[in-house]
CSV table of C-alpha atoms and ligand atoms in Angstrom, one decimal:
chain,number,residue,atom,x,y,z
A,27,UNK,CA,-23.7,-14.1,-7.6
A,28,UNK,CA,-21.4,-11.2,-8.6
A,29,UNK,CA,-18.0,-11.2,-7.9
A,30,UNK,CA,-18.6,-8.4,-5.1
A,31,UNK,CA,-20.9,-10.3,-3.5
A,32,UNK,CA,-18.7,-13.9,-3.4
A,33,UNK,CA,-15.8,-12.2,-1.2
A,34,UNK,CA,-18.1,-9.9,1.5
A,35,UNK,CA,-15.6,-9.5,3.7
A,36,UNK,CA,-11.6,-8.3,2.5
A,37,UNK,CA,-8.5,-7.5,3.7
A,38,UNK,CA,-6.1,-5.4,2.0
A,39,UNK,CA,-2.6,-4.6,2.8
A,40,UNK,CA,-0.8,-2.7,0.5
A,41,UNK,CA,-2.6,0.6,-0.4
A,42,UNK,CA,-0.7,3.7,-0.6
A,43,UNK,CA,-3.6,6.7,0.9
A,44,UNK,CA,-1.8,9.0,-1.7
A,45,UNK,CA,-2.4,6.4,-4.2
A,46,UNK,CA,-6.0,6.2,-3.3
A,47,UNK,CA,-7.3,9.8,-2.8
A,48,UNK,CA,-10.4,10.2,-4.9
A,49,UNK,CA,-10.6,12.7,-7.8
A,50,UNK,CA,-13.8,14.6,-6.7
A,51,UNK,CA,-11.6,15.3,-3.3
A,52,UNK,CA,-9.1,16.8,-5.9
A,53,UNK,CA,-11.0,18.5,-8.3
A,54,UNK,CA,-12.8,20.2,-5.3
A,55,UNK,CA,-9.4,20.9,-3.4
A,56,UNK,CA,-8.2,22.8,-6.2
A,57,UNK,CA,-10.7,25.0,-6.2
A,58,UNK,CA,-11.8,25.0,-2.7
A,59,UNK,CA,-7.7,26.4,-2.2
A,60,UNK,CA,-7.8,28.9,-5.5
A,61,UNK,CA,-4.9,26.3,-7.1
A,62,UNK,CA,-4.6,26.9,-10.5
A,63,UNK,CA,-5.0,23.6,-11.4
A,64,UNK,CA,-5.6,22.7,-15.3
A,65,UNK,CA,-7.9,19.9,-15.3
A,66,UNK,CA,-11.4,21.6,-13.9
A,67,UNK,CA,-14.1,18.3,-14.1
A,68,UNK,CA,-13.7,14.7,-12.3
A,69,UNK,CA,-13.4,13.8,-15.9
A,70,UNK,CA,-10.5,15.7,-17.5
A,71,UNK,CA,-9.0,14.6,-14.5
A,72,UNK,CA,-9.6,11.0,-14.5
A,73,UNK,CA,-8.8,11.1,-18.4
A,74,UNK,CA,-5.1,12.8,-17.1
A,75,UNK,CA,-4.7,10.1,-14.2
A,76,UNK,CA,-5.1,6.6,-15.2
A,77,UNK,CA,-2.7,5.0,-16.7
A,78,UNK,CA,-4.4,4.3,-20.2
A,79,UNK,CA,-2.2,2.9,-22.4
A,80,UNK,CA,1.0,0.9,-23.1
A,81,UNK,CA,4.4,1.2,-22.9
A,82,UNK,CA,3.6,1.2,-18.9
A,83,UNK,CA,6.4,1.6,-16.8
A,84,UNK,CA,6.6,2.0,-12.9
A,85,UNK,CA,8.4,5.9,-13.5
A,86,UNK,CA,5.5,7.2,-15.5
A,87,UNK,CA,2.7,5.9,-12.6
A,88,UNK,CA,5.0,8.0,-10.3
A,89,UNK,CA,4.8,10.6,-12.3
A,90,UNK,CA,0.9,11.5,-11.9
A,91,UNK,CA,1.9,11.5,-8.1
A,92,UNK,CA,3.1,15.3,-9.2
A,93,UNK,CA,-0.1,16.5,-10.5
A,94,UNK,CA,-2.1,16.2,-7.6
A,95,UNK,CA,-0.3,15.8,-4.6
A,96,UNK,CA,0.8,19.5,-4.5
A,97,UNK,CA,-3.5,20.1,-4.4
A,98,UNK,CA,-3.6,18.3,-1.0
A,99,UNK,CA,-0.1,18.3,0.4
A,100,UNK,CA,-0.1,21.2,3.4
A,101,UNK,CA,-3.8,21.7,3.8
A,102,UNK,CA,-5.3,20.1,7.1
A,103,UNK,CA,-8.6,19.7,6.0
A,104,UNK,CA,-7.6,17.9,2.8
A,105,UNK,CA,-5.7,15.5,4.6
A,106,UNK,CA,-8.3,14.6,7.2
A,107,UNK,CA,-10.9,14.2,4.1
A,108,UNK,CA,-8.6,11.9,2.5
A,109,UNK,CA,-7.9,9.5,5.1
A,110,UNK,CA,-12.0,10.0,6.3
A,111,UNK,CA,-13.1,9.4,2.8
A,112,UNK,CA,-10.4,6.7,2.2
A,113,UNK,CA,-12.4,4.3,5.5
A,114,UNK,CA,-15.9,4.9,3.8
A,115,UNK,CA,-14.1,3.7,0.3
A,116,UNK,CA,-13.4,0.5,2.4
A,117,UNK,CA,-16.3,-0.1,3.7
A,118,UNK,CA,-18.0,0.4,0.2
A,119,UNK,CA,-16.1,-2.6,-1.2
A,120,UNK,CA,-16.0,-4.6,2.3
A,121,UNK,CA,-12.5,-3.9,3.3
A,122,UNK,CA,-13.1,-4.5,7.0
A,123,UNK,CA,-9.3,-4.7,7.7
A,124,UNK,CA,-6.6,-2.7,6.0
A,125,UNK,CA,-3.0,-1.0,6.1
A,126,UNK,CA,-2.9,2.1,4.3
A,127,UNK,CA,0.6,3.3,3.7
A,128,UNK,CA,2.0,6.9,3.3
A,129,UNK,CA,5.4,9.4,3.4
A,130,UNK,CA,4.3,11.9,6.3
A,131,UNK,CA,7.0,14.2,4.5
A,132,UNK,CA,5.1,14.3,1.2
A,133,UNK,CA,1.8,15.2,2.9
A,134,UNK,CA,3.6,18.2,4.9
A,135,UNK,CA,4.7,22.0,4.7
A,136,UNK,CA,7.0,22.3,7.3
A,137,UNK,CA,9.9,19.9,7.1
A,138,UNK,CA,12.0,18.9,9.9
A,139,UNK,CA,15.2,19.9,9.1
A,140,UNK,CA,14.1,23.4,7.6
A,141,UNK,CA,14.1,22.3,4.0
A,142,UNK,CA,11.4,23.0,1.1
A,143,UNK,CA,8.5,20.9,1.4
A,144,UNK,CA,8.8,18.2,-1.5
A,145,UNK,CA,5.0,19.2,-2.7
A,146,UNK,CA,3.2,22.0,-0.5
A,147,UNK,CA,3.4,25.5,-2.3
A,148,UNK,CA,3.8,27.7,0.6
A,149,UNK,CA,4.7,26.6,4.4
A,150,UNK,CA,2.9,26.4,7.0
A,151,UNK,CA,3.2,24.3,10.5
A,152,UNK,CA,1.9,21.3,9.5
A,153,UNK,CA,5.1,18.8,10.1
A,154,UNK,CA,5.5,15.3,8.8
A,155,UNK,CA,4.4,14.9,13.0
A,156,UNK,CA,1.3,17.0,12.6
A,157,UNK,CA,0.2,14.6,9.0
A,158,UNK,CA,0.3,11.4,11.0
A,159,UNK,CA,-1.6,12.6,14.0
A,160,UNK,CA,-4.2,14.1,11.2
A,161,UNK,CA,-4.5,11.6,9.3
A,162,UNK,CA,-4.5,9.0,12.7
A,163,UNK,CA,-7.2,11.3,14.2
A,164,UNK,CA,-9.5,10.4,10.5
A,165,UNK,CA,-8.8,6.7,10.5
A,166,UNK,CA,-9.8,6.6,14.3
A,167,UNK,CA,-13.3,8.1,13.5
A,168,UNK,CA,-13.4,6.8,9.9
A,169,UNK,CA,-13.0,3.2,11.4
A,170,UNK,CA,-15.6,3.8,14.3
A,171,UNK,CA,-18.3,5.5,11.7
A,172,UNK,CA,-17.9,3.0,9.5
A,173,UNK,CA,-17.0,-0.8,11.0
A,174,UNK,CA,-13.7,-0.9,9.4
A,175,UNK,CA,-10.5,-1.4,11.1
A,176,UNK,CA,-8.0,0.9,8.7
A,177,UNK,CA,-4.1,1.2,10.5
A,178,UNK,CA,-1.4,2.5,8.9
A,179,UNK,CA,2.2,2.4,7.5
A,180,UNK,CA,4.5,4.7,7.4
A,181,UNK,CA,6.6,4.7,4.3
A,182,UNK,CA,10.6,5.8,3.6
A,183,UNK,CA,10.4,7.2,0.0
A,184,UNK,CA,13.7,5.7,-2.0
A,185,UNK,CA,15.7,8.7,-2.6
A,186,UNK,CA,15.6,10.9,0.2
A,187,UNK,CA,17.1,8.3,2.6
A,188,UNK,CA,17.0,11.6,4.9
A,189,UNK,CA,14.1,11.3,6.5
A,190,UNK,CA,14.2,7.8,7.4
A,191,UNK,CA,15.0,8.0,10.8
A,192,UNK,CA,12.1,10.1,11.7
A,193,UNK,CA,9.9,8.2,9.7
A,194,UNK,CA,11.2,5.6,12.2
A,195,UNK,CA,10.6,8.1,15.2
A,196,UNK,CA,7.0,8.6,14.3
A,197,UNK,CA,6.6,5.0,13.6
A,198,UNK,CA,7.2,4.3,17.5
A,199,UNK,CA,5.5,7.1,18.4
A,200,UNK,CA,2.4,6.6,16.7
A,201,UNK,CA,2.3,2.7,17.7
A,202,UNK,CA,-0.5,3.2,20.3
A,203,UNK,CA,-2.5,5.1,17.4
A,204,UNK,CA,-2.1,2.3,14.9
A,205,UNK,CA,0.8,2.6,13.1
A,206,UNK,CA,1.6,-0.8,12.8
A,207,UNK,CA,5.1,-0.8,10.3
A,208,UNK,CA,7.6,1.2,8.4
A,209,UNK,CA,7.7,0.7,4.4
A,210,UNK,CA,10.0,2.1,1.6
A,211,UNK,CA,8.2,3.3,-1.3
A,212,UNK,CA,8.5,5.5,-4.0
A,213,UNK,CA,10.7,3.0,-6.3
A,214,UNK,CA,12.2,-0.4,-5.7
A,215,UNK,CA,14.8,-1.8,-3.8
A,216,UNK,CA,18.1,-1.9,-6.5
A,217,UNK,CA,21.2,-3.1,-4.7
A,218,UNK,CA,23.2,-1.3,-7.4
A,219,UNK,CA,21.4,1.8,-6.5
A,220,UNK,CA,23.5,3.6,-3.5
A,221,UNK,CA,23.0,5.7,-0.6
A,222,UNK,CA,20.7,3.4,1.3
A,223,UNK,CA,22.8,3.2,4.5
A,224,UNK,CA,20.2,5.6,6.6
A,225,UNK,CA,17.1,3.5,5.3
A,226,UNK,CA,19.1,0.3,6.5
A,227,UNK,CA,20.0,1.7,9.8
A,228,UNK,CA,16.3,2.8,10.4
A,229,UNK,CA,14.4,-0.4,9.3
A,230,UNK,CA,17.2,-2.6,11.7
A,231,UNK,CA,16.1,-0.3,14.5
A,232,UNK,CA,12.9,-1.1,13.5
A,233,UNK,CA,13.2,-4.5,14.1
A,234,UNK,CA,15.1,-3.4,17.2
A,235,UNK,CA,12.1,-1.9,18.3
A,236,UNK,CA,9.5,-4.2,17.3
A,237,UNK,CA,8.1,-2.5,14.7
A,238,UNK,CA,6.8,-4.5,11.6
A,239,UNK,CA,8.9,-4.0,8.0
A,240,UNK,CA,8.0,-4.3,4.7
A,241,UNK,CA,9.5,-3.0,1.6
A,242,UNK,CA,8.8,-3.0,-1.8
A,243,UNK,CA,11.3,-5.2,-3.7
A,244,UNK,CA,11.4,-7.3,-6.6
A,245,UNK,CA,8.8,-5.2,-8.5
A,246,UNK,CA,10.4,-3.5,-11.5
A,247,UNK,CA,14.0,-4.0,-9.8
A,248,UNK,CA,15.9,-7.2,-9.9
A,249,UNK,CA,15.6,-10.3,-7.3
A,250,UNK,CA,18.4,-9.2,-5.8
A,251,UNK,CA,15.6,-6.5,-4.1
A,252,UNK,CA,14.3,-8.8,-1.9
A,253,UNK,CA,17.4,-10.3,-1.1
A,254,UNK,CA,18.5,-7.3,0.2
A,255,UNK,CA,15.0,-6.2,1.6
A,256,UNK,CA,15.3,-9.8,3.7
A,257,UNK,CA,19.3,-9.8,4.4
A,258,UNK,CA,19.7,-6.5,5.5
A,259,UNK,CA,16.2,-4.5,6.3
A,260,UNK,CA,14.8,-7.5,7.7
A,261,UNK,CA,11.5,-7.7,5.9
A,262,UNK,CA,8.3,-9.5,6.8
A,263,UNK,CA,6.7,-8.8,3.6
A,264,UNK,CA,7.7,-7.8,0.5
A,265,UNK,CA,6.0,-5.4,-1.5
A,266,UNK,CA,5.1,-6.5,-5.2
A,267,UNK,CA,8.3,-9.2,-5.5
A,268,UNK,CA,7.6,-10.5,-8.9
A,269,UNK,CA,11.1,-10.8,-9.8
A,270,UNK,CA,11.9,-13.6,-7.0
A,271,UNK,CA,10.9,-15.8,-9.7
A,272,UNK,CA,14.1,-15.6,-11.3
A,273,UNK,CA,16.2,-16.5,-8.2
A,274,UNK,CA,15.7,-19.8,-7.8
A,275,UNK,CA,17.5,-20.4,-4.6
A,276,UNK,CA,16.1,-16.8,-3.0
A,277,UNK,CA,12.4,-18.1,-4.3
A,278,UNK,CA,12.5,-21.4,-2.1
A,279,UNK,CA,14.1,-19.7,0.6
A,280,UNK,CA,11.0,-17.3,0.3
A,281,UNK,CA,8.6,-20.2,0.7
A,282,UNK,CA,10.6,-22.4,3.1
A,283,UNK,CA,10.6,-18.9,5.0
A,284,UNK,CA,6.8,-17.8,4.4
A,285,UNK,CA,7.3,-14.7,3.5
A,286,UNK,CA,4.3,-12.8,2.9
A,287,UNK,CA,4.3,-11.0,-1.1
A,288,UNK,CA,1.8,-8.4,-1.3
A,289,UNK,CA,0.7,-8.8,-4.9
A,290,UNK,CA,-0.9,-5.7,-7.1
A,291,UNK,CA,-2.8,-7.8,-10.2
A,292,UNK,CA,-3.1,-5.0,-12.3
A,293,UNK,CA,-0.6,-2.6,-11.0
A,294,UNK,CA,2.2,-5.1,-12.0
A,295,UNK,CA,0.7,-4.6,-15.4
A,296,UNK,CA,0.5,-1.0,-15.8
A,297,UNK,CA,4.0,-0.3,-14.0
A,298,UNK,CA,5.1,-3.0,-17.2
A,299,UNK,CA,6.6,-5.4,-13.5
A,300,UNK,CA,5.3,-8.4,-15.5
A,301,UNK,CA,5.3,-10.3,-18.7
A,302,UNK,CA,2.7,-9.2,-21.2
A,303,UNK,CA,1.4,-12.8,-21.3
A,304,UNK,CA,-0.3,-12.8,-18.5
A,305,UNK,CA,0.5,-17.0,-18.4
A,306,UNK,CA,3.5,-15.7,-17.7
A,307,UNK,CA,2.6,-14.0,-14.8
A,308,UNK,CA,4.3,-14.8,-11.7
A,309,UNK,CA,1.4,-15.0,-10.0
A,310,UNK,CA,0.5,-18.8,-11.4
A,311,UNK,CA,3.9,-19.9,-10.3
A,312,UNK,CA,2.3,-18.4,-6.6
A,313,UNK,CA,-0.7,-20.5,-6.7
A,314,UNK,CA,1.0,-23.3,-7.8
A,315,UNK,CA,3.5,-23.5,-5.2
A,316,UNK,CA,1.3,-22.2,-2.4
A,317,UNK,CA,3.2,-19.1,-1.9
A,318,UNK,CA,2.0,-16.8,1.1
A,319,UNK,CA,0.6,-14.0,-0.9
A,320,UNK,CA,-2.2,-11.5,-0.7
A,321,UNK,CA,-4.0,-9.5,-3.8
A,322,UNK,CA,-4.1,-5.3,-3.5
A,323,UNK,CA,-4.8,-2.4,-5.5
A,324,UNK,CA,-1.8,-0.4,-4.6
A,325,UNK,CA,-3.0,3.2,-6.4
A,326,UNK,CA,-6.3,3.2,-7.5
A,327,UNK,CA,-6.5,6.6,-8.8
A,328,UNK,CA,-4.1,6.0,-11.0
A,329,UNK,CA,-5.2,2.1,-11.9
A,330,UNK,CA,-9.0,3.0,-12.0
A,331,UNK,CA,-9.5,0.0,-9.3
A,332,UNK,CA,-10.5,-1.7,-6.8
A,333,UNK,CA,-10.0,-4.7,-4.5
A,334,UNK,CA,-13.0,-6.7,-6.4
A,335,UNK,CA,-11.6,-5.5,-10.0
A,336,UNK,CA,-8.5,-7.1,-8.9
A,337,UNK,CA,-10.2,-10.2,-7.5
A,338,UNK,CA,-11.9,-10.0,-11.2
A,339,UNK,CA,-9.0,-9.5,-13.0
A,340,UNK,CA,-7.5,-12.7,-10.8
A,341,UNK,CA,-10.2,-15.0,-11.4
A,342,UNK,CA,-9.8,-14.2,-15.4
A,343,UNK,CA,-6.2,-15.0,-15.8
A,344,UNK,CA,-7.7,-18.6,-13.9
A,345,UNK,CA,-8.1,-18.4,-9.9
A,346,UNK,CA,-11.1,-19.6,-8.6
A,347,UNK,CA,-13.2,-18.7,-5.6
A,348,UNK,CA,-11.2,-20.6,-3.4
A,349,UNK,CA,-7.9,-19.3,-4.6
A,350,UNK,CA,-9.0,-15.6,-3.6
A,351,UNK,CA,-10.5,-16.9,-0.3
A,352,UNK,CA,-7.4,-18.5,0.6
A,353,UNK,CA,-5.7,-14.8,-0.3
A,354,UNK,CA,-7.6,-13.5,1.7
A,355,UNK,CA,-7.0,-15.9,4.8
A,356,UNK,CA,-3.0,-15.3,4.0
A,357,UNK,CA,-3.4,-11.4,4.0
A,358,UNK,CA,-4.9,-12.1,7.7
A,359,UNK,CA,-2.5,-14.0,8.8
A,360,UNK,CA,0.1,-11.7,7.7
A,361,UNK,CA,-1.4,-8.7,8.2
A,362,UNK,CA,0.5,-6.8,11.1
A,363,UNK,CA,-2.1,-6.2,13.6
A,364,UNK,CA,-1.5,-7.1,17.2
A,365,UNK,CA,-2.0,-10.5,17.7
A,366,UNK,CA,-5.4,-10.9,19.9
A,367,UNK,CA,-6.6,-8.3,16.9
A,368,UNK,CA,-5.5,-10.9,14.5
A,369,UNK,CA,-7.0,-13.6,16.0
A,370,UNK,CA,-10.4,-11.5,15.9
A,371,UNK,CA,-10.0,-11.0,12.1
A,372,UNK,CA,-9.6,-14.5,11.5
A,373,UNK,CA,-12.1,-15.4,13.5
A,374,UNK,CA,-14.3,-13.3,11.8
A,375,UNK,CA,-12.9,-14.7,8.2
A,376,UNK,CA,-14.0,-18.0,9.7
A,377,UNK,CA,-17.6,-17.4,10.2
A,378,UNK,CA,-18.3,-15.5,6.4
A,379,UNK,CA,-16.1,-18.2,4.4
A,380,UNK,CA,-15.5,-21.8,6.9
A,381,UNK,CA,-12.9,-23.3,8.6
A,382,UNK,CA,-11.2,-25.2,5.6
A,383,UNK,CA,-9.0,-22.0,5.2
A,384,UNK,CA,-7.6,-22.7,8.3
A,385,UNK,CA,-5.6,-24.9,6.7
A,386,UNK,CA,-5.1,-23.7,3.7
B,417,ZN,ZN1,3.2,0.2,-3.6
């Protein structure tokens, strides 16, 4: 049985859209928009994107963000492919529940406060408001064409800490729509970086509100991340989190606490997050101490993956099939979809793989 074929149904929950776009939809942006754009085939193009070769580091993965996003950002029809084409990718790899996450200000050409658009050439009307209805309006049908249930998250990006609070505005708004929680993305949580007060402010409103938190932490950045992403922005889940490993207090606290790490097998490797020696990676420690954790692809068109190459790459460095089965059971349980949905999803994770999981 291929590896596909042992894990028919998935969840995934940390996916960044932007991160996930595929390079046809690119390639035929560019053109379709008269971009000059230097890389003309799927292949120059791929060749460009993923991240190939070592030293890796998390800053050169952002990077290739720069190439491609200005193709898409400010163009309605590209953003409703994306997020359309994004639920039939899904369904192609038995995703049947996921959280995609994105920064409606990197999608848009009209900012809020009058400023340039971070990626669209020209502007136009379409606010960081107007992405999220888009690309709400795509996972809506994209979910009903295709038997998936796709929500999303709404991401902060790290250093504009200025557009936070709408990002926190849209999350409410968009609730009934499917936005189920705010993120920050777009580098890790340092306590020694500063300006952070207006991301603080808007994730404890968030929790004021009831709306879900999780922030990426620990990844490339120091312990202390997640720490700060549970002390002070009140995390459910922590994105990446490798480092907690090296806080020994913070790490039990993190179990005692269950706090949900959504791990990225082979993004941790290209961003350089982890040791080398993948023995070393703190994934083992995870399984060995039954962390709450879930496995993700994070950007696959820079990564050149998917969920089941990741569930591959998993089962290499030494889990077995019930190892990913009982990710996959954590992901559900962690996942932030209203509760009666979440009981559904389990539910259904109970008929394809048993009721063991339950427990596990
Ligand atoms: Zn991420």
């Amino acid at each position: 049985m291929s590896i596909a074929e042992q894990f028919p149904y998935k969840i995934e929950l940390h996916v960044h859209l932007d991160g996930a776009i595929r390079t046809e939809t690119i390639v035929e942006t560019a053109k379709r928009r008269n971009i000059h754009f230097p890389w003309e085939t799927i292949e120059e193009l791929k060749t460009h994107l993923v991240m190939s070769a070592p030293p890796y580091h998390l800053g050169a993965l952002l990077e290739k963000f720069h190439t491609f996003m200005p193709v898409v950002a400010g163009d309605r029809d590209a953003i409703h492919q994306i997020a359309y084409e994004f639920c039939e990718d899904c369904k192609k790899h038995d995703v049947f529940y996921t959280e995609a996450r994105y920064s409606p200000q990197l999608f848009a050409n009209k900012m809020s406060d009058g400023s340039k658009p971070p990626y669209a050439h020209t502007e136009g009307d379409i606010t960081p408001r107007e992405v999220v209805n888009i690309i709400c309006n795509a996972f809506e049908k994209g979910s009903q064409d295709f038997g998936v249930k796709v929500k999303s998250i709404l991401c902060c990006v790290e250093h504009a800490p200025e557009w936070s609070n709408e990002v926190l505005e849209l999350c409410k708004e968009f609730k009934p729509r499917g936005v189920v929680a705010i993120d920050i993305a777009c580098g890790d949580l340092d306590p020694d970086v500063p300006h952070k007060e207006l991301h603080t402010r808007a994730f404890q409103l968030a929790a004021q509100y009831g709306i879900h938190r999780t922030v990426h932490a620990g990844e490339s950045g120091p312990a202390a991340g997640v720490r700060l992403a549970l002390d002070e922005m009140h995390a459910e889940r922590i994105g990446h989190g490798y480092k907690v490993v090296d806080d020994a207090e913070l790490y039990e606290r993190c179990r005692r606490e269950n706090i949900h790490f959504e791990v990225c097998p082979l993004s941790s490797v290209k961003t350089g997050s982890v040791p080398d020696d993948l023995d070393k990676h703190p994934l083992h420690r995870f399984i060995n101490d039954e962390v709450n954790f879930s496995i993700n692809t994070d950007d696959p068109i820079v990564l050149d993956n998917d969920l089941t190459s990741d569930y591959e790459m998993v089962m290499k460095m030494g889990l077995d099939k019930e190892h990913v089965i009982a990710t996959i059971f954590h992901a559900a349980r962690s996942c932030f979809a209203p509760p009666e949905e979440k009981k559904q999803i389990l539910a259904e994770l109970v008929k394809v793989y048993g009721e063991k999981y339950m427990k596990m």
